[in-house]
Amino acid sequence: MDADGRCRGGGERWGARVDDVTGGAGAGAGGAGAGGAGTRPGADGDGGGLRDGLTVHLLGPVRALLDGRDVALGPPLQRAVFTVLAVRRDQVVDRGELIDAVWGEALPGNPEGAVHTYVAGLRRALEPVRVRRSPGRFVQSHPSGYRLVLPDAAATDLARFERLADEGRAAVRAGRPDAAERLFGEALALFHGSVLGGVPGPFAQVRRDWLAGARQSLAEDRAEVLLRQGRYREAADEARLLADGEPLRERPWALLMTALYRDGRQAEALAAYERARAASAELLGLDPGPLLGGLRQRIVVADPALLPDGGAEAAAAGAGRPGRWVDLPRDAGHFTGRAAEVARVAAAVGRGVCAIDGMAGVGKTTLAVHVAQRLAERCPDARLYVDLHGHTPGRPPVTAAAALERLLLAVGVPGERIPAAEEDRAALWRARLAGQRALLVLDNAVDTGQVRPLLPGSVSCLVLVTSRRRLTGLDASVSLSLGVLPLEEAQALFAAVAGPERVAAEPAAAEAVVRACGLLPLAVQIAAARLRHRPAWTVAHLRDRLAVEERRLDELAAEDRSVEAAFALSYRALDAAERRMFRLLGVFPGAVVGLDAAAALCGLDVVAADRLLQGLVDCQLLDEPHPGRYRLHDLLRAYAARECGRTDGDADRRAALGRLVGFYLATVDGAEQLLRPQRLDRADAAPPGAGVAFADRAAALAWLDAERAVFAPLIGAAARDGRDRQAWQLARCLWGFFEARGHWTDWIACHELALPSARLLGDRLAQARLLVGLGVAEHHLRHYESAVGRYRAALALMREAGFRNGEAGVLTNLGNTLRRMGRTAEAIDCQEQSLATCQAVADQAGESIALANLGDLYRDAGRLRQSLDVQEQALAMFRKWGERRWEGSVLDGLARTHLAAGGAEQALVHGREALECRCAGGDRAGEAETLDLLARIRLERGEPGTAREDWRRALAVAEELDMPLAGDIRRRLRELPPGG
């Protein structure tokens, strides 16, 4: 029996018609202006002649003109603030949004102060005669931020561009191509030079990219208008320029091929396809999609429907047939695994709606598109895809009304027949698809409210909805929360993208890479793509780059895709309280956090913490594997920690860690009091309610079992943060748990982490107690020489500190280990010294332990009568105190002594009593030892069958606890006679 130091027991995609291969200006194929034509307010004309008031130019170098004169907008960052306010004209922009938009990650020391300074500078430039503290004419303050007030909705060229684009598309739908061409031309003419020129910051970059796409899409619309007017050469010239500028966009190639074919240049049309194919192969390693492939085949066979008259006839013949409309993205060429998920989604055919949710980057869209392509033949009437932009950089979510307009156009409803009201559009949409076998992919939904108006009324239509949120309000027949890939499928995906030969050459490194990616498909794809495009890299080199946790997110980025950016979109959709909770979870050192610990971390009551945690679960930023227990994906934890470092000061982070360590120390100390009530030392007193209180020993052990994985990381975090006293006390208070459960390696890990803290404090007793704990754990692992070294070092510290009780405890433990080493005489001497010391200081608990241990040693020395006498004394003392676990240990010793004396019957009685006590006390390691003893007693009594049963029970427990005893039991089972 061991003692402690005190002598203790130790872009939008919309419906593109198959028979109208160029897409259709009316469909808006990714163009600017998502709203319906004529809905944007504004003055007549393009507004270019306005000279009174403030006008703003954004579609080139950023300029502001006040009454026709240029305004000096100041330094670049001040221009960036102005640009955000101008793009969001007449809207209040939150200060936090301004900070994110202008600086992104590269925050200045005082970003709020910098915003205030730049706003003041803009006010001086725009309103030089403004009286201090008076309401601004142009730049107005609000409690949460600022707003730029413009005299007219057309006071920015961006607003004029959007209005002209909308009017042009309305003209297309109304059959007025000449007007559409003029309006598109006026809109495109507004661009001059570098868009948002001279403006730094992430907001400006995102808007540049969006405006480049909007400009390209509108130019494609104009080329299509030329094509519809029969001006094939002009259409071909414009389409060729667009295709050369954006070789991966298929629509300009389709326009070029169609224009050339209609102009009688079939060979040139086919040559254009080959150019498109070469560009796609070079840049993507893929062939063009079905839009261009199908168009090429139709050109080869001279399909009459491609000619203007044939196209009209085909359109007339297809009126009212939604099946002539197909717009599904290309299936991923490297789609891997997900067999069970594919089967579940496919099972939704004929049942209505399938909702697929999951964290950013988990492959929701890929799965939905893959299944949609597989189900194409079962949904012959229409197959449509809509990106609702719930989480798209620089894009607001698509309104239900706008999405309905696109869908109605896609199934052939003329623009003039589309109602203005959302509910009327929804009713027409349901009527249009009634009885049809159609498939609709609603991708990237923000919430149920955005999706519900788009649902067909017939279950013959299959709707696949993807979202980062759990759409709990959606009446879905099939709901699927998509998790990360299994290891084998993640490895297969990595090999498919990176190249199977390179991966096969370094399989161990490849496995390490996908594990570093957290098995997240987006991360695996990005890592594989980087490897594919860097022939000098080995898989091991990539593994080593990803091994540095602080830079892992930086490594998982390629061109316009990054894991961090995907996470950021989900994070920014949270409210302020949820953001804070998410960030502080990055401080938590373990993988799974309990509700009470999360509440302590954030300084909240449990009810408030539960509400925030459930919100994070709904947003797929947190998983709840068991009720009240939450897990962050490894990469999300890294992102949360990074955001905490950016947003929260070091004082806030340390305060959160302090609350967490205090919670765990108070709770573990309370649990230890139930497990080892006779211990002398306790942790520092905690405020009332600082930890979880337990009703009994079983409840304490259950909580400790659930939290086991966090103890070592938490002690390490406390030590690194300079919380040395809490670090060593936390390790010390886990003695009873580790001993009861036999978690010897955990015990060693925690004590090794805490020992430097005790040394930094110069606390001899703290060091000695931790050394004793290390000795106990190493003793149980049969590392006897190491245990002896720990005990002797602890004994010296105890004597220096003058702590007699601790000295006695170390002597007890040292004696136990010397006994296991066969050094019986030295062991007896240690135990007798311990007994005398405990009697001198009136330590009855230590005395009882020394007596019990002397009983074992006297038995080893053949002094059986003395062994029985001292053990009976110890048993009486333990029963007096109600110490069932120690009672079980002494009963086990008595059974061994009786067995040695030839009294198998009495040994069996004591052995059964010992097993009962050890099971009742939760002493799993002791349970295995006593079952091993009972088996040997049964064998002595001539009961080999019962012995075999006891050994098998003992082996199950020993293997569960990874005890060295397991090897001994296996040998005994092998030596048991056959049939015994």
Tab-separated table of N, CA and C in Angstrom, residues 1-66:
chain	number	residue	atom	x	y	z
A	1	MET	N	0.855	-1.186	0.000
A	1	MET	CA	0.000	0.000	0.000
A	1	MET	C	0.886	1.228	0.000
A	2	ASP	N	0.642	2.121	-0.951
A	2	ASP	CA	1.495	3.304	-1.083
A	2	ASP	C	0.955	4.447	-0.250
A	3	ALA	N	1.844	5.348	0.131
A	3	ALA	CA	1.448	6.548	0.853
A	3	ALA	C	1.830	7.771	0.052
A	4	ASP	N	1.065	8.867	0.220
A	4	ASP	CA	1.479	10.127	-0.395
A	4	ASP	C	2.425	10.808	0.573
A	5	GLY	N	2.634	12.117	0.397
A	5	GLY	CA	3.587	12.813	1.251
A	5	GLY	C	3.145	12.910	2.687
A	6	ARG	N	1.930	12.428	3.012
A	6	ARG	CA	1.441	12.526	4.373
A	6	ARG	C	1.117	11.144	4.934
A	7	CYS	N	1.622	10.126	4.260
A	7	CYS	CA	1.298	8.745	4.618
A	7	CYS	C	-0.094	8.378	4.168
A	8	ARG	N	-0.361	8.551	2.918
A	8	ARG	CA	-1.676	8.195	2.384
A	8	ARG	C	-1.540	7.094	1.359
A	9	GLY	N	-2.609	6.330	1.194
A	9	GLY	CA	-2.662	5.302	0.157
A	9	GLY	C	-2.577	5.939	-1.204
A	10	GLY	N	-1.526	5.549	-1.564
A	10	GLY	CA	-1.191	6.203	-2.718
A	10	GLY	C	-1.527	6.212	-4.161
A	11	GLY	N	-19.102	33.555	-57.873
A	11	GLY	CA	-20.172	34.294	-58.725
A	11	GLY	C	-21.508	33.597	-58.705
A	12	GLU	N	-22.788	34.191	-58.606
A	12	GLU	CA	-24.081	33.518	-58.690
A	12	GLU	C	-24.235	32.702	-59.950
A	13	ARG	N	-24.807	31.515	-59.851
A	13	ARG	CA	-25.105	30.690	-61.025
A	13	ARG	C	-26.601	30.553	-61.106
A	14	TRP	N	-27.144	30.869	-62.320
A	14	TRP	CA	-28.590	30.794	-62.493
A	14	TRP	C	-28.911	29.952	-63.712
A	15	GLY	N	-30.201	29.665	-63.897
A	15	GLY	CA	-30.639	28.720	-64.912
A	15	GLY	C	-30.196	29.074	-66.312
A	16	ALA	N	-29.367	28.282	-66.915
A	16	ALA	CA	-28.946	28.470	-68.306
A	16	ALA	C	-29.639	27.420	-69.151
A	17	ARG	N	-30.352	27.852	-70.200
A	17	ARG	CA	-31.114	26.906	-71.010
A	17	ARG	C	-30.202	26.055	-71.874
A	18	VAL	N	-30.574	24.754	-72.004
A	18	VAL	CA	-29.819	23.865	-72.874
A	18	VAL	C	-29.884	24.344	-74.310
A	19	ASP	N	-31.065	24.841	-74.731
A	19	ASP	CA	-31.206	25.235	-76.131
A	19	ASP	C	-30.813	26.683	-76.352
A	20	ASP	N	-30.302	27.352	-75.286
A	20	ASP	CA	-29.786	28.711	-75.455
A	20	ASP	C	-28.401	28.711	-74.835
A	21	VAL	N	-27.437	28.196	-75.576
A	21	VAL	CA	-26.147	27.851	-75.007
A	21	VAL	C	-25.368	29.047	-74.515
A	22	THR	N	-25.771	30.229	-74.901
A	22	THR	CA	-24.995	31.397	-74.492
A	22	THR	C	-25.384	31.895	-73.124
A	23	GLY	N	-26.358	31.313	-72.477
A	23	GLY	CA	-26.693	31.688	-71.106
A	23	GLY	C	-27.882	32.584	-71.046
A	24	GLY	N	-27.861	33.727	-71.664
A	24	GLY	CA	-29.009	34.636	-71.665
A	24	GLY	C	-28.768	35.835	-70.803
A	25	ALA	N	-28.810	37.010	-71.423
A	25	ALA	CA	-28.613	38.226	-70.639
A	25	ALA	C	-29.686	38.354	-69.597
A	26	GLY	N	-30.878	37.893	-69.944
A	26	GLY	CA	-31.966	37.978	-68.969
A	26	GLY	C	-31.733	37.125	-67.756
A	27	ALA	N	-30.898	36.063	-67.896
A	27	ALA	CA	-30.639	35.200	-66.749
A	27	ALA	C	-29.681	35.817	-65.772
A	28	GLY	N	-28.970	36.818	-66.175
A	28	GLY	CA	-28.077	37.542	-65.272
A	28	GLY	C	-26.832	36.795	-64.891
A	29	ALA	N	-26.512	35.722	-65.486
A	29	ALA	CA	-25.403	34.812	-65.218
A	29	ALA	C	-24.255	35.420	-64.441
A	30	GLY	N	-24.454	35.634	-63.186
A	30	GLY	CA	-23.382	36.143	-62.343
A	30	GLY	C	-23.196	37.624	-62.450
A	31	GLY	N	-24.071	38.355	-63.130
A	31	GLY	CA	-23.872	39.785	-63.345
A	31	GLY	C	-24.190	40.601	-62.127
A	32	ALA	N	-23.884	41.896	-62.223
A	32	ALA	CA	-24.172	42.806	-61.124
A	32	ALA	C	-25.648	43.075	-61.073
A	33	GLY	N	-26.102	43.521	-59.925
A	33	GLY	CA	-27.495	43.908	-59.781
A	33	GLY	C	-28.399	42.718	-59.642
A	34	ALA	N	-28.458	42.134	-58.449
A	34	ALA	CA	-29.247	40.923	-58.266
A	34	ALA	C	-30.724	41.198	-58.237
A	35	GLY	N	-31.147	42.422	-58.013
A	35	GLY	CA	-32.573	42.717	-57.922
A	35	GLY	C	-33.218	42.788	-59.282
A	36	GLY	N	-34.536	42.818	-59.316
A	36	GLY	CA	-35.272	42.888	-60.569
A	36	GLY	C	-35.125	44.234	-61.237
A	37	ALA	N	-35.368	44.278	-62.557
A	37	ALA	CA	-35.223	45.520	-63.308
A	37	ALA	C	-36.218	46.547	-62.822
A	38	GLY	N	-35.737	47.772	-62.796
A	38	GLY	CA	-36.631	48.871	-62.452
A	38	GLY	C	-36.891	49.008	-60.968
A	39	THR	N	-36.247	48.186	-60.119
A	39	THR	CA	-36.523	48.259	-58.690
A	39	THR	C	-35.584	49.188	-57.949
A	40	ARG	N	-34.465	49.573	-58.581
A	40	ARG	CA	-33.495	50.420	-57.897
A	40	ARG	C	-33.878	51.889	-58.055
A	41	PRO	N	-34.013	52.622	-56.945
A	41	PRO	CA	-34.348	54.039	-57.071
A	41	PRO	C	-33.182	54.822	-57.644
A	42	GLY	N	-33.488	55.928	-58.278
A	42	GLY	CA	-32.409	56.763	-58.809
A	42	GLY	C	-32.941	57.794	-59.776
A	43	ALA	N	-32.122	58.808	-60.068
A	43	ALA	CA	-32.509	59.846	-61.004
A	43	ALA	C	-32.456	59.316	-62.414
A	44	ASP	N	-33.189	59.950	-63.319
A	44	ASP	CA	-33.151	59.557	-64.719
A	44	ASP	C	-31.764	59.859	-65.281
A	45	GLY	N	-31.371	59.105	-66.283
A	45	GLY	CA	-30.060	59.306	-66.894
A	45	GLY	C	-28.972	58.703	-66.044
A	46	ASP	N	-27.726	58.835	-66.456
A	46	ASP	CA	-26.629	58.178	-65.742
A	46	ASP	C	-26.076	59.032	-64.615
A	47	GLY	N	-26.561	60.212	-64.468
A	47	GLY	CA	-26.103	61.041	-63.367
A	47	GLY	C	-24.751	61.654	-63.578
A	48	GLY	N	-24.163	61.450	-64.752
A	48	GLY	CA	-22.813	61.938	-64.971
A	48	GLY	C	-22.721	63.435	-65.007
A	49	GLY	N	-23.836	64.122	-65.227
A	49	GLY	CA	-23.756	65.569	-65.336
A	49	GLY	C	-23.997	66.297	-64.029
A	50	LEU	N	-24.147	65.549	-62.918
A	50	LEU	CA	-24.398	66.209	-61.640
A	50	LEU	C	-23.197	67.048	-61.244
A	51	ARG	N	-23.459	68.291	-60.879
A	51	ARG	CA	-22.366	69.141	-60.415
A	51	ARG	C	-22.632	69.721	-59.046
A	52	ASP	N	-23.874	69.734	-58.596
A	52	ASP	CA	-24.183	70.261	-57.273
A	52	ASP	C	-24.097	69.141	-56.244
A	53	GLY	N	-23.576	69.452	-55.040
A	53	GLY	CA	-23.481	68.457	-53.980
A	53	GLY	C	-22.255	67.569	-54.165
A	54	LEU	N	-22.315	66.411	-53.530
A	54	LEU	CA	-21.167	65.498	-53.495
A	54	LEU	C	-21.399	64.333	-54.455
A	55	THR	N	-20.454	64.090	-55.343
A	55	THR	CA	-20.501	62.906	-56.208
A	55	THR	C	-19.206	62.121	-56.005
A	56	VAL	N	-19.301	60.818	-56.217
A	56	VAL	CA	-18.186	59.915	-55.897
A	56	VAL	C	-17.922	59.009	-57.092
A	57	HIS	N	-16.623	58.838	-57.423
A	57	HIS	CA	-16.204	57.921	-58.475
A	57	HIS	C	-15.462	56.751	-57.826
A	58	LEU	N	-15.965	55.529	-58.060
A	58	LEU	CA	-15.372	54.329	-57.487
A	58	LEU	C	-14.887	53.349	-58.546
A	59	LEU	N	-15.361	53.511	-59.795
A	59	LEU	CA	-15.031	52.544	-60.838
A	59	LEU	C	-13.737	52.894	-61.552
A	60	GLY	N	-12.853	53.469	-60.837
A	60	GLY	CA	-11.526	53.858	-61.297
A	60	GLY	C	-10.796	54.361	-60.062
A	61	PRO	N	-9.812	55.245	-60.189
A	61	PRO	CA	-9.230	55.857	-58.991
A	61	PRO	C	-10.321	56.555	-58.176
A	62	VAL	N	-10.323	56.340	-56.889
A	62	VAL	CA	-11.382	56.897	-56.049
A	62	VAL	C	-11.265	58.417	-55.995
A	63	ARG	N	-12.389	59.081	-56.315
A	63	ARG	CA	-12.427	60.550	-56.295
A	63	ARG	C	-13.733	60.983	-55.665
A	64	ALA	N	-13.693	62.153	-55.023
A	64	ALA	CA	-14.904	62.799	-54.534
A	64	ALA	C	-14.927	64.212	-55.094
A	65	LEU	N	-16.056	64.612	-55.650
A	65	LEU	CA	-16.206	65.954	-56.212
A	65	LEU	C	-17.306	66.669	-55.443
A	66	LEU	N	-16.955	67.839	-54.903
A	66	LEU	CA	-17.912	68.655	-54.169
A	66	LEU	C	-18.232	69.873	-55.030
